[in-house]
Amino acid sequence: MRLLELSMGAKKQKMKTWAMLLAGSGLLLLGVISGVWLSGNPSGAPLGGQEVSVVPQQVEFKAPDLALSDPRGQAVSISALKGQVVLINNWATWCPPCKAEMPTLQAFYDLHKDEGFVLVGIDAGDPPTDVSSFVSQYELTFPVWLDPQSRSLAAFKNDALPSSYVIDTQGVVRLAWTGAISQRMLEKYVTPLLED
């Protein structure tokens, strides 16, 4: 009888061990899949046939009257851009998703810059030499502004990077993104504002 109890106890222990191994393996696999999905796709290539992108939030508030300077030290401001559709992109040279979306932003700017569209990249506190190197490396032709005190992040009440805002021709913020943007999302949400 005692031998039978020991044998049954050993079988139960073995079954528990296998159940725990299976559960642990399943959780590990789920973690890997979630990690890949949540980390996005830094190359910008489609993941599983679809682009990874954040969908913008529709908002409506007056654009902040933000005055900064460009890398040459020239004064610039959001209010001077009124009458155009403006995409403000808050970014930093050290931010991986910011780097990943730069080619997409540049491509969209190239397609629409002659349609009353301007894209302004506002760097969040990097030294001007780092910003200039970044602009050269990524061959950016849209305006880039310096923001050593991160006033843009404070003005838009969002310190996440990247974060982007689309301002209509009347100076009203209509769309807000936190996270990287795909070409498809830009075309779907920003292009219609250029047609208004």
PDB file of C-alpha atoms in Angstrom, residues 13-29:
ATOM      1  CA  GLN A  13       4.667  15.250  -9.069  1.00  0.00           C
ATOM      2  CA  LYS A  14       5.757  14.382 -12.628  1.00  0.00           C
ATOM      3  CA  MET A  15       2.415  15.612 -14.015  1.00  0.00           C
ATOM      4  CA  LYS A  16       2.728  18.873 -12.050  1.00  0.00           C
ATOM      5  CA  THR A  17       6.243  19.355 -13.392  1.00  0.00           C
ATOM      6  CA  TRP A  18       5.079  18.802 -16.988  1.00  0.00           C
ATOM      7  CA  ALA A  19       2.097  21.115 -16.503  1.00  0.00           C
ATOM      8  CA  MET A  20       4.367  23.830 -15.117  1.00  0.00           C
ATOM      9  CA  LEU A  21       6.828  23.363 -17.993  1.00  0.00           C
ATOM     10  CA  LEU A  22       4.054  23.615 -20.562  1.00  0.00           C
ATOM     11  CA  ALA A  23       2.543  26.668 -18.876  1.00  0.00           C
ATOM     12  CA  GLY A  24       5.963  28.296 -18.590  1.00  0.00           C
ATOM     13  CA  SER A  25       6.753  27.573 -22.244  1.00  0.00           C
ATOM     14  CA  GLY A  26       3.426  29.029 -23.312  1.00  0.00           C
ATOM     15  CA  LEU A  27       4.012  32.178 -21.258  1.00  0.00           C
ATOM     16  CA  LEU A  28       7.531  32.495 -22.664  1.00  0.00           C
ATOM     17  CA  LEU A  29       6.229  32.180 -26.223  1.00  0.00           C
TER      18      LEU A  29
END
